[in-house]
XYZ file of C-alpha atoms in Angstrom:
644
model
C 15.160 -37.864 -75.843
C 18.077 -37.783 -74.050
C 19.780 -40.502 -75.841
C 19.416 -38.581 -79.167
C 21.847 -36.917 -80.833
C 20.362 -33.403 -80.850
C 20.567 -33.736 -77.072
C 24.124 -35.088 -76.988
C 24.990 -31.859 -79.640
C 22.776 -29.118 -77.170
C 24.538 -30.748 -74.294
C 28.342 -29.395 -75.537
C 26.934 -26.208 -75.650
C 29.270 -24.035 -72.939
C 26.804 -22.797 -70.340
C 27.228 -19.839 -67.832
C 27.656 -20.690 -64.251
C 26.292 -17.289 -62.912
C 22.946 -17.040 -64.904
C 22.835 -20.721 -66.213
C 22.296 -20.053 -69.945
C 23.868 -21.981 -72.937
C 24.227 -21.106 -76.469
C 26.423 -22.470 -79.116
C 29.076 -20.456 -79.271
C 29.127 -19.021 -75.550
C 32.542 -17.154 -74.861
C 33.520 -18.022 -70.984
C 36.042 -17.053 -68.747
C 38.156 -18.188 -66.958
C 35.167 -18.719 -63.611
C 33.009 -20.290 -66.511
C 30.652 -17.060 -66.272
C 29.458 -15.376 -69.471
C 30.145 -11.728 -70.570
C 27.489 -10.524 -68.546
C 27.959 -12.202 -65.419
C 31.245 -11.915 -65.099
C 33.509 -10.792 -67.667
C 37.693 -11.724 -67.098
C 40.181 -11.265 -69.098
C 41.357 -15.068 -70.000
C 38.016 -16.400 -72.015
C 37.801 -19.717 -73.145
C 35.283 -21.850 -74.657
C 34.420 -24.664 -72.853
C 33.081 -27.951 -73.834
C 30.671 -30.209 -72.446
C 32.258 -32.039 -69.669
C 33.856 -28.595 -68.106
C 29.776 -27.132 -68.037
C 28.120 -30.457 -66.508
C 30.860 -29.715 -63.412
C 30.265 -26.180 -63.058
C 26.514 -26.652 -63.287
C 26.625 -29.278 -60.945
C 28.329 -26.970 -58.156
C 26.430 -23.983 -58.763
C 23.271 -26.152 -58.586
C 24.883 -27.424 -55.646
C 25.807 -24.027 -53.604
C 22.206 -22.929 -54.220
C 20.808 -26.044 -52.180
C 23.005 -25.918 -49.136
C 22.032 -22.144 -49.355
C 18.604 -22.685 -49.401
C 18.540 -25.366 -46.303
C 20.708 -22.429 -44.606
C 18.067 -20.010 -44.553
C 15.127 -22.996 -44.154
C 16.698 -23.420 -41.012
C 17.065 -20.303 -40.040
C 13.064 -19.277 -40.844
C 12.139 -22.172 -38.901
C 14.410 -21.871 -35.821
C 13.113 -17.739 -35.746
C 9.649 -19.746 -35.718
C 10.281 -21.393 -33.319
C 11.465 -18.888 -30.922
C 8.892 -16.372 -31.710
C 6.282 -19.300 -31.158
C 7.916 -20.730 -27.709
C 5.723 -19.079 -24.251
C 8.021 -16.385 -22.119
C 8.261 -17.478 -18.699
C 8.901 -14.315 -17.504
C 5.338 -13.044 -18.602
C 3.515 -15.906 -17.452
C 4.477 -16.075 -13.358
C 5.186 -12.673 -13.115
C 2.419 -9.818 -12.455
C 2.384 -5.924 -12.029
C 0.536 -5.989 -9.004
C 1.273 -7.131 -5.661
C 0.822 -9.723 -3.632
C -1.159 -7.606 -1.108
C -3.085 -6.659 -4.066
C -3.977 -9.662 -5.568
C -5.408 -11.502 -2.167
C -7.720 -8.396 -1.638
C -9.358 -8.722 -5.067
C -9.802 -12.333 -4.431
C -11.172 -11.734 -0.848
C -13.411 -9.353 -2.641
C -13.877 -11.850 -5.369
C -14.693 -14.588 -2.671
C -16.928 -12.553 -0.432
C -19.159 -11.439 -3.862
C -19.255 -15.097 -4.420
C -20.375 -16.189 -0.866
C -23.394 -13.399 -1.311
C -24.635 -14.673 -4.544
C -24.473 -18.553 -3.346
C -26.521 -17.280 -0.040
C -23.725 -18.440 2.193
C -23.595 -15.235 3.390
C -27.272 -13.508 4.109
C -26.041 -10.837 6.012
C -24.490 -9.010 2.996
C -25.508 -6.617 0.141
C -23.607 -7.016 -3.214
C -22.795 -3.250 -4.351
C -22.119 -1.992 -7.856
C -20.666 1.173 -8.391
C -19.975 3.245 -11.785
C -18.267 6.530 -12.236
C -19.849 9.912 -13.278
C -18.189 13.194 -14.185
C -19.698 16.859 -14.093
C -17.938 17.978 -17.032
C -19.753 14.652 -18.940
C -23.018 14.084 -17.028
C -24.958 12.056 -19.630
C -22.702 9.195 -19.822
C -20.341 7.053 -17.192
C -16.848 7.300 -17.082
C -15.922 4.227 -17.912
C -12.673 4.549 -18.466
C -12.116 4.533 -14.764
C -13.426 0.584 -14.198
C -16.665 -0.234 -11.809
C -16.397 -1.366 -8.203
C -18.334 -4.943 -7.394
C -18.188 -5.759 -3.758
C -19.984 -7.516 -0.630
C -20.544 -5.181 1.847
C -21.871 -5.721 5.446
C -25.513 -4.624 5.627
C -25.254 -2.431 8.211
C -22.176 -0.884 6.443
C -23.340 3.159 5.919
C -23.889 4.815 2.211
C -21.110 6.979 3.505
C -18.610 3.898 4.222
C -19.720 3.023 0.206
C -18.887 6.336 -0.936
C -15.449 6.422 0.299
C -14.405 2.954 -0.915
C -15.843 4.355 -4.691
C -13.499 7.225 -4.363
C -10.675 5.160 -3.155
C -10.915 2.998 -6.254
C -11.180 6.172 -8.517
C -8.302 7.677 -7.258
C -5.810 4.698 -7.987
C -6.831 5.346 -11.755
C -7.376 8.978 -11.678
C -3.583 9.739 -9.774
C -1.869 7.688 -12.378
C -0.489 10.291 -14.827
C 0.213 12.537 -11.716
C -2.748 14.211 -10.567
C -3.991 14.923 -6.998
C -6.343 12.722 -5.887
C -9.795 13.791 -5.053
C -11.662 14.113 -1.937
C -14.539 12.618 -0.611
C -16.047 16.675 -0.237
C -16.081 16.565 -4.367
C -18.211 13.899 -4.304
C -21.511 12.490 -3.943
C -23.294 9.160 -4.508
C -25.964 8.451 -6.592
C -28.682 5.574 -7.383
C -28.120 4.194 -10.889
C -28.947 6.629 -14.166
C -27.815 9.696 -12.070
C -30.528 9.821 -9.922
C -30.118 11.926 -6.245
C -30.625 10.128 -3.349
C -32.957 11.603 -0.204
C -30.624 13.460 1.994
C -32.408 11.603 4.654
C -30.919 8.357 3.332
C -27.254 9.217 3.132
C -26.468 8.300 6.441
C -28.392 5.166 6.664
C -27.263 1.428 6.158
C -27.453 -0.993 3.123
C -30.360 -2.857 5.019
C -32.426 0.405 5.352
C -31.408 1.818 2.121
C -32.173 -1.136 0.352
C -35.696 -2.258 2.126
C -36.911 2.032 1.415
C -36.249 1.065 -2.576
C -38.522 -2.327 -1.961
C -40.815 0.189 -0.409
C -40.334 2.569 -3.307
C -40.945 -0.079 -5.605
C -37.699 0.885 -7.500
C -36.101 -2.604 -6.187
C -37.622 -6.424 -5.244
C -36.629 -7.646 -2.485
C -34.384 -11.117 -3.006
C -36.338 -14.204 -2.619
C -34.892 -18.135 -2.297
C -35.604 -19.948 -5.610
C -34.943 -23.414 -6.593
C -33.232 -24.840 -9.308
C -33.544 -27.842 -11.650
C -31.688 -31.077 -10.493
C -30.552 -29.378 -6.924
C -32.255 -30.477 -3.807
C -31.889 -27.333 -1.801
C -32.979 -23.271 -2.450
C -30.476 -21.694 -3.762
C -30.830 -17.451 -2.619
C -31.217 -14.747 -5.761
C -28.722 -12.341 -6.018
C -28.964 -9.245 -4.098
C -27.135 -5.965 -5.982
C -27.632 -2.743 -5.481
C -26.282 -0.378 -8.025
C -24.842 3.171 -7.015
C -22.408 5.988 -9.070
C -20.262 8.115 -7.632
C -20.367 11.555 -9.433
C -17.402 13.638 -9.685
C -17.818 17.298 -9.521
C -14.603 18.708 -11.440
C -15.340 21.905 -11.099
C -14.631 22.152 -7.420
C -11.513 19.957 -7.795
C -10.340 22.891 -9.739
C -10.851 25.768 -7.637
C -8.814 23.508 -4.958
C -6.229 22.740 -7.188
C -6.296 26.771 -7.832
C -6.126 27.415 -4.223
C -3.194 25.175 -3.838
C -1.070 26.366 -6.535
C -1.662 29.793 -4.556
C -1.004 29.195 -1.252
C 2.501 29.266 -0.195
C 3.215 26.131 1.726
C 2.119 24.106 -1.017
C 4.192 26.404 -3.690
C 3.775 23.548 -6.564
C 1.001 21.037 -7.417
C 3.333 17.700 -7.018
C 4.036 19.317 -3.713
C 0.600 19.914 -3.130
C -0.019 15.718 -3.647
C -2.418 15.778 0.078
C -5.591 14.997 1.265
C -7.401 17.411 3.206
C -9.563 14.350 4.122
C -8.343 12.053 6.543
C -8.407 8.691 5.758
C -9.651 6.040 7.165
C -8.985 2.166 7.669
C -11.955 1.678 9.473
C -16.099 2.147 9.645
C -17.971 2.237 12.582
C -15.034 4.448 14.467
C -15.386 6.439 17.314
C -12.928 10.012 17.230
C -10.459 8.216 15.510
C -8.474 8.086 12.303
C -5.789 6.672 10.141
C -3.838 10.050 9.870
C -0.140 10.611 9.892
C 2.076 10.910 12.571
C 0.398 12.587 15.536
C 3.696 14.457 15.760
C 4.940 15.887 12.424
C 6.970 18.402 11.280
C 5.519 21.565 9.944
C 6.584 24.325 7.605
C 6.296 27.001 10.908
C 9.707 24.986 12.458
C 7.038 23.424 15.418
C 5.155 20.337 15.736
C 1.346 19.249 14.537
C 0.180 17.592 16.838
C -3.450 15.324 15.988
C -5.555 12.946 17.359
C -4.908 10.355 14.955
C -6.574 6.707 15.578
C -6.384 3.634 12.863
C -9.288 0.983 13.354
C -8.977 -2.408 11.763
C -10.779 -2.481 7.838
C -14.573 -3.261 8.574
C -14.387 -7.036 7.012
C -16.247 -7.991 3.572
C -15.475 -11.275 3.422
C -17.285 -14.523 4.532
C -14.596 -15.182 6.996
C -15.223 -15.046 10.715
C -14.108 -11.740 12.729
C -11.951 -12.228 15.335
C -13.326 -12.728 19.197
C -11.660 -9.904 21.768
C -12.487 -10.602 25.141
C -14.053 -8.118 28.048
C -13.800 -7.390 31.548
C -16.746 -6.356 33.412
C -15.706 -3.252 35.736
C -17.628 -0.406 37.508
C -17.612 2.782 36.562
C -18.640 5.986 37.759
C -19.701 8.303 35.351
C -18.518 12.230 35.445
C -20.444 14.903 33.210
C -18.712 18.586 32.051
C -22.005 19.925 32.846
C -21.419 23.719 33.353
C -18.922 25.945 32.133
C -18.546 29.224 34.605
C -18.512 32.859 32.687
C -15.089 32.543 32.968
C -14.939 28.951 31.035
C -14.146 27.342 33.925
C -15.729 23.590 33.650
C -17.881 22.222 36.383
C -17.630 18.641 36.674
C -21.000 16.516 38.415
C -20.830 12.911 39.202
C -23.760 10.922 38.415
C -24.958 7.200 38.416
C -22.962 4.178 38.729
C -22.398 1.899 35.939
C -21.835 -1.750 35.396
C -19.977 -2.275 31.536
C -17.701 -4.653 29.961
C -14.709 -3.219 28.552
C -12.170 -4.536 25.727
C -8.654 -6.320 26.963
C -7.598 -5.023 23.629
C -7.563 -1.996 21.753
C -9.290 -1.365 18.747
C -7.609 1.867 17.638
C -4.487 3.979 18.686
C -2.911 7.008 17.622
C 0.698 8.864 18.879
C -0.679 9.066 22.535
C -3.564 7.394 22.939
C -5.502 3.951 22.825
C -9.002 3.310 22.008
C -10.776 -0.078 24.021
C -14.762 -0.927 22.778
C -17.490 0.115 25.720
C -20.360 -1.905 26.175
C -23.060 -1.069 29.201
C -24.337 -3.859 30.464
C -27.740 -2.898 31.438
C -28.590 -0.702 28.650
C -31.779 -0.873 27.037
C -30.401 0.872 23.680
C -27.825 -0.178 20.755
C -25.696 2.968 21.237
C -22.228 1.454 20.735
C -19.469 3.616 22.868
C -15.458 3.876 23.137
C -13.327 4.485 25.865
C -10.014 6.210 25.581
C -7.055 7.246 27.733
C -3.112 8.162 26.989
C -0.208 5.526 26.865
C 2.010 8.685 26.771
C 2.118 12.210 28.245
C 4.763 13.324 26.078
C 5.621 12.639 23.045
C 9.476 12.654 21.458
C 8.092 13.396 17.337
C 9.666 10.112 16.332
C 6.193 7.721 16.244
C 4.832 7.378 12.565
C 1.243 6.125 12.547
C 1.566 5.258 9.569
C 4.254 3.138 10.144
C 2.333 -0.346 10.360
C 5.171 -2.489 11.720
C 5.690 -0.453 14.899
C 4.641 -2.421 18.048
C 3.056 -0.325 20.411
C 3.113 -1.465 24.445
C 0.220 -0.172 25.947
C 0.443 -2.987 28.860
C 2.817 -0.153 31.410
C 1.826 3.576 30.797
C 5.297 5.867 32.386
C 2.840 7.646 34.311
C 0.246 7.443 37.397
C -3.375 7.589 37.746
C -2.500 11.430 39.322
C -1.002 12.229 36.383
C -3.088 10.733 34.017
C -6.277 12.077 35.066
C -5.980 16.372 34.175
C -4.614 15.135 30.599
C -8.019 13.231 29.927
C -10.343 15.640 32.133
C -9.071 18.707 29.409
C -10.091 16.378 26.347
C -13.291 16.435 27.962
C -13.316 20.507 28.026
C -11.903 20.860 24.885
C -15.551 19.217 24.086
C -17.529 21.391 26.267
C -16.160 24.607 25.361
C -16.418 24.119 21.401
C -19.710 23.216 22.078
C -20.647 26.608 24.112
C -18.235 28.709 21.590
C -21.023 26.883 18.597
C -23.746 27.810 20.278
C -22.711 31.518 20.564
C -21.822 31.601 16.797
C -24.975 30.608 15.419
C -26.581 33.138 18.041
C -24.318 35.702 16.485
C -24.671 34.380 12.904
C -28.904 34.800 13.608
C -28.617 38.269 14.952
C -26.543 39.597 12.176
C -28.226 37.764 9.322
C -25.549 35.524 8.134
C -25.955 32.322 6.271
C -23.629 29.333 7.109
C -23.755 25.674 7.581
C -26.362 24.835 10.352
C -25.585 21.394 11.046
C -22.062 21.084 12.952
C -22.449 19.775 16.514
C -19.446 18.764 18.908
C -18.944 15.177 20.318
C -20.834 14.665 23.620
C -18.580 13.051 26.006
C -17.890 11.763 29.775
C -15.687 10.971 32.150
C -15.428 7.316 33.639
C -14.076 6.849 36.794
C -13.213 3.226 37.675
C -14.463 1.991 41.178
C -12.350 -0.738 42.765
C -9.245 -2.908 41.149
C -8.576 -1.175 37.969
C -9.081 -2.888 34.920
C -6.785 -5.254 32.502
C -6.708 -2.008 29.280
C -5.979 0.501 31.337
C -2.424 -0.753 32.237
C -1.909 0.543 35.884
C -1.075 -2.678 37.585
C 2.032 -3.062 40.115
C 3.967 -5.838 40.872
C 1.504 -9.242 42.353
C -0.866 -8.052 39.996
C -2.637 -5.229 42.347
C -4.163 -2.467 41.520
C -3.220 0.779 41.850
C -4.694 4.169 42.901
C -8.064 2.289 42.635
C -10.383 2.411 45.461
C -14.290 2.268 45.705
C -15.331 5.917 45.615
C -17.853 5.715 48.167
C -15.490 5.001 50.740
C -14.339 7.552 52.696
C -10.830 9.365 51.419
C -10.554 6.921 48.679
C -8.334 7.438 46.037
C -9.715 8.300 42.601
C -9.712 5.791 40.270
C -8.120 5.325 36.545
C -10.072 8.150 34.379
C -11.607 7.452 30.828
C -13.040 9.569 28.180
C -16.392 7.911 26.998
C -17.576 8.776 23.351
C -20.252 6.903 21.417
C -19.091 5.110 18.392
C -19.554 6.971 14.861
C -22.014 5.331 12.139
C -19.015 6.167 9.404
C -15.258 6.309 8.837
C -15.154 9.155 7.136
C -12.909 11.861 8.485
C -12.934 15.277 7.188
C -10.290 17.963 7.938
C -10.744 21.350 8.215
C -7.891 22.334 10.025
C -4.463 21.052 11.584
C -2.952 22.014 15.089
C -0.547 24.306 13.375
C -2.116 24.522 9.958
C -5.231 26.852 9.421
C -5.042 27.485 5.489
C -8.411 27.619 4.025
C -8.182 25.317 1.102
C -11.852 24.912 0.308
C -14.786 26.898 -0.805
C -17.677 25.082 0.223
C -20.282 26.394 2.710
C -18.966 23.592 5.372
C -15.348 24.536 5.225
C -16.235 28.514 5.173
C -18.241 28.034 8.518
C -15.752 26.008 10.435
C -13.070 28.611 9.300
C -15.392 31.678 10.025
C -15.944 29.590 13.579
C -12.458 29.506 14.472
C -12.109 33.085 13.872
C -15.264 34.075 15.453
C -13.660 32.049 18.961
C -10.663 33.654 18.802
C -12.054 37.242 18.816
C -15.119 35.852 21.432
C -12.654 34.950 23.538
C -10.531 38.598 24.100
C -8.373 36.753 21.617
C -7.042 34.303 23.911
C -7.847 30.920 22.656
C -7.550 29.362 19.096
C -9.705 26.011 17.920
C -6.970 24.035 16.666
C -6.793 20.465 14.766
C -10.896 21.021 13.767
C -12.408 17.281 12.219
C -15.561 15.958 11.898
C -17.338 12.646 10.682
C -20.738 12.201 8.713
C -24.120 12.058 11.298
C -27.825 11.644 11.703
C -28.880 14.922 13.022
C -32.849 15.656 14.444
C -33.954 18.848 12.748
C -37.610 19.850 12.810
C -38.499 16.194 12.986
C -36.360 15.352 10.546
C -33.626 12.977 9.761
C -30.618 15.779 8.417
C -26.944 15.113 8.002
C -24.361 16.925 9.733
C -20.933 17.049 11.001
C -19.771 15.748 14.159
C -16.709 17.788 15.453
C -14.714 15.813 17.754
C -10.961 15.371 19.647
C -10.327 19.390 19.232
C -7.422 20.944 20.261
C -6.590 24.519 21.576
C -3.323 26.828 22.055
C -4.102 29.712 25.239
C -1.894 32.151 25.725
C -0.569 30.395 28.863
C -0.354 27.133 27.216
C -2.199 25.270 29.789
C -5.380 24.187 28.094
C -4.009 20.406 27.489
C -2.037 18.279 25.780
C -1.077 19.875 22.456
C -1.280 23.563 23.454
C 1.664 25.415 21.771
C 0.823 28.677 22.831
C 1.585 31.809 21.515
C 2.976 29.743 18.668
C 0.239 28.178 17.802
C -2.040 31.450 18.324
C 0.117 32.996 15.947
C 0.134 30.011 13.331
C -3.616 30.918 12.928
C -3.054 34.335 12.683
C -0.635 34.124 9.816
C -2.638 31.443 8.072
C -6.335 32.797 8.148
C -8.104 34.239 5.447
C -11.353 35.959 5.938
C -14.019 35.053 3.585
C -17.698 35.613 3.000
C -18.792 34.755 6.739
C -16.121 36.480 8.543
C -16.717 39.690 6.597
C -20.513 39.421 7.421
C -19.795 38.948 11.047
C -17.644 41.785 11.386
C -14.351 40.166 11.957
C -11.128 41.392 10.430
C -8.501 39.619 8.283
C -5.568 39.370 11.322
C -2.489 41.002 10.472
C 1.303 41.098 11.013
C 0.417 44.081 13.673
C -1.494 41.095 15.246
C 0.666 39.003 15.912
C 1.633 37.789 19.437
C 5.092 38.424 20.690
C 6.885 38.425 24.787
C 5.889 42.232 25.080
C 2.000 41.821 24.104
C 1.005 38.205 25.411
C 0.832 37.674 28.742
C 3.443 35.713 31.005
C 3.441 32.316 32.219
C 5.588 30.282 34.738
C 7.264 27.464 33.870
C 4.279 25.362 35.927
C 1.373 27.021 34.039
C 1.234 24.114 31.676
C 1.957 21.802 33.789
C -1.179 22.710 35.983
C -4.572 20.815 35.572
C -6.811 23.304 33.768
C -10.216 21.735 35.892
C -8.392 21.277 39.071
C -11.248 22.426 41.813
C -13.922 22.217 39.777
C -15.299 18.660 40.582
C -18.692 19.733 42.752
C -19.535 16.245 44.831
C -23.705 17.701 44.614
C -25.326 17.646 41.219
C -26.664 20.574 40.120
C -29.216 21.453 37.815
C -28.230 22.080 34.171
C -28.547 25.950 33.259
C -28.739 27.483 30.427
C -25.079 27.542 29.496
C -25.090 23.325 30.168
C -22.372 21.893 26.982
């Protein structure tokens, strides 16, 4: 066709550059565009070798144009398809973070393989009150390998712990273990019987119960060996909102916590470890306080009770002898009476298991004892203490090796820990006889830590530091020898089933931030001592951990008060005893509630309050002085009816 002569003729035609038509008699300008396109003054008709060149260059423009932007697409492919390098070594979480999910991960793994037999897989779901037919979701599960003798307590506080990292992200305060409770699967209670008992026990009453079967070794095609079934125990931890809010009300109220990001604290203390003995994971055992003073607190951090397959660490003991002291009469005045009794043969830590501002915690083990009561020893490293320590503060090395003091000056500091013990367990005594008289309902179940004093016969031993130069010991003699020496002092405790620490009040802090029956009794208690007492003494720095108690045959839990603290009005009750400061902390602080108004006691007032003209006087010595000084009979007596 092309070599035809109609071609040749539509082929002269002038043809627009811009839009690419062609008619016969186009009119184009100047640019070779057509009226439309691109109208110019100068218009010329153009023949046919002027249009093949200005279609060829337009049809030429458009192709390098189009390869422009074929590049482009595919190079903004390319990017958008290459990996980011940023995204794929980087993570949110930490390191720290990341090797205790795999421990976790790894210790799950060595359950369900049976390389580890002596270990319970635990699920655990979330519940709320204000949504009780369905699980929370939304706030993840908890899979772990726990020790079997690990307590249902110990499994309730890891639950929370886990909640609260979700349930504090967009800012709110965390909640505590006392607005809690844990549950079998589909919301069902558990016996309150059961709470303190281990994942062993727990676990072999469902068998019992028939609501579990107990894990048996099958085999599996193409192995040789028996491979263990997997042993899980599912759990939820229900969250009762309702009592987080009247806390968080209470909070927004009270004045030294005037906002709620302020308010971002824990009235439980937590805990690094489980089976601990009057210790804690707290802050600093000397912090500053809204009142301008001090707080001082027993505060003890044990080592995380281990969930992985790994092996614990091996601590070495020395064997020693001991002599063992009891607080076994308090005088109508409160005066202690101390009563030596047997001797006692016991191997005894090199190395601490817990410490706190002040003092150091070594494991106890009797030699000859029949029983599996596990027990802690502990004595000061300190007799003073400058407010600087931060327990908290896990890269502080502590020297515990060369205490700046003597066995003479050690020994009243640890004798009044033991007194602190004896009196707040006559003081309980008298307020549930008062509580029965007058009718009043409380919380039957507190009990105060039962401790002793251990007196160390002989060379002293390697933890309790008091060694001279050649490696003697010092102020150490056998106490059956005539005008011996006494020897280094301890303050024996047993060892409690859970790591749960709850706190009702500080040394210098006696807000009442809780509503529950528990909390009103230990704050109607402290009241109810001061006013026993001809308002003289205060119960300071009150705490307690989950126990087994025996009542009416039965297996109940309760709270085990222990390491209190006091302030006397000649500050001379122990270490921690701010006086008429402190007395007057609690007076400004207190709030009578249910129980208090029951028992007769009145809310304390600014006409209360101590000052130099209505407290009495004390020398300079009076705390100084060892409160149990002469009170040491060398002839037990029998135990009367006032016996701590």
């Amino acid at each position: 066709m092309r070599e035809s002569s109609e071609y040749e003729e539509v082929m002269k035609w002038p043809q627009c550059i811009e839009c690419g038509q062609s008619w016969r008699n186009a009119t184009l300008n100047n640019a070779n565009a057509c009226a439309n396109c691109g109208p110019g003054d100068t218009q010329v008709t153009a023949g046919r070798g002027e249009c093949v060149i200005a279609v060829e260059r337009y049809r030429g423009s458009q192709a390098v144009a189009l390869e422009d932007t074929t590049a482009r697409r595919s190079e903004s492919l390319f990017q958008s398809l290459k990996p980011s390098t940023a995204a794929a070594v980087t993570s949110a979480l930490t390191t720290e973070v990341l090797q205790a999910r795999e421990n976790i991960m790894r210790g799950v793994a060595a359950v369900n393989s049976g390389k580890r037999t002596d270990a319970v897989v635990v699920d655990i779901k979330y519940r709320l009150s204000g949504k009780p037919r369905v699980t929370a979701d939304i706030y993840g599960m908890v899979r772990a390998a726990f020790n079997s003798e690990t307590t249902l307590w110990d499994v309730q506080d890891r639950a929370l712990k886990q909640f609260n990292v979700v349930w504090t992200k967009n800012g709110q305060i965390p909640i505590v273990v006392g607005e809690t409770t844990l549950r079998q699967q589909d919301n069902r209670l558990i016996d309150q019987d059961m709470l303190g008992s281990t994942l062993h026990e727990y676990l072999a009453q469902l068998i019992d119960m028939g609501f579990s079967t107990a894990p048996t070794s099958v085999s599996r095609f193409g192995k040789k060996g028996l491979v263990h079934g997997k042993r899980v125990v599912p759990f939820e931890l229900f969250i009762m909102e309702h009592m987080f809010a009247e806390r968080i009300e209470k909070l927004a109220l009270t004045n030294s916590v005037p906002t709620l990001e302020a308010g971002k604290l824990n009235s439980k203390r937590n805990r690094t470890g489980s089976m601990a003995s009057s210790m804690m994971a707290a802050p600093a055992k000397v912090a500053r306080v809204g009142t301008g003073g001090f707080e001082f607190r027993s505060s003890f951090a044990l080592p995380p009770r281990s969930t992985s397959h790994e092996t614990s660490s091996i601590h070495l003991s020395t064997e020693i002898t001991l002599k063992r002291i009891e607080c076994m009469h308090l005088t109508a005045d409160g005066c202690p009476i101390f009563v030596p009794k047997e001797q006692l043969k016991a191997f005894i830590g090199e190395a601490p298991i817990a410490h706190g501002s002040m003092k150091v915690v070594f494991e106890l083990t009797l030699s000859d004892s029949k029983t599996t009561t596990k027990y802690v020893v502990k004595r000061f490293y300190k007799l003073e203490d400058s407010g600087s320590d931060n327990d908290d503060d896990t890269s502080t090395k502590f020297d515990f090796s060369n205490p700046p003091f003597t066995v003479d000056e050690h020994t009243p500091k640890i004798r009044a820990e033991c007194v602190r013990l004896a009196q707040g367990a006559q003081f309980l005594k008298d307020f549930y006889k008062a509580c029965q008289q007058k009718g009043v309902s409380v919380y039957d179940y507190l009990r105060f830590a039962h401790s002793s004093l251990l007196q160390e016969c002989g060379e002293v031993s390697q933890a309790s530091g008091m060694r001279i130069a050649g490696g003697k010991a010092s102020n150490a003699l056998d106490l059956d020898t005539e005008h011996a020496l006494p020897g280094f002092t301890w303050l024996m405790e047993e060892r409690h089933a859970s790591g749960r620490i709850e706190r009702f009040s500080g040394t210098l802090q006696h807000s009442p931030l809780h509503s529950d029956i528990t909390h009103l009794t230990v704050y109607a208690f402290a009241h109810f001592v001061y006013e026993f007492t001809g308002r003289q003494i205060v119960l300071a720095d009150l705490q307690g951990t989950p126990t087994l108690l025996r009542h009416s045959g039965e297996r109940i839990e309760g709270v085990l008060i222990f390491d209190p603290m006091t302030h006397t009005l000649n500050q001379g009750s122990g270490i921690g005893d701010c006086g008429v400061q402190g007395i007057n902390s609690f007076l400004e602080q207190h709030q009578c509630g249910r129980i208090c108004e029951q028992l007769g006691l009145s809310q304390p007032g600014e006409a209360d309050l101590l000052t130099g003209a209505n407290s009495r006087s004390s020398s300079p010595t009076d705390s100084d002085k060892d409160p149990t000084e002469g009170n040491l009979d060398k002839t037990p007596e029998p135990v009367g009816q006032n016996a701590a």
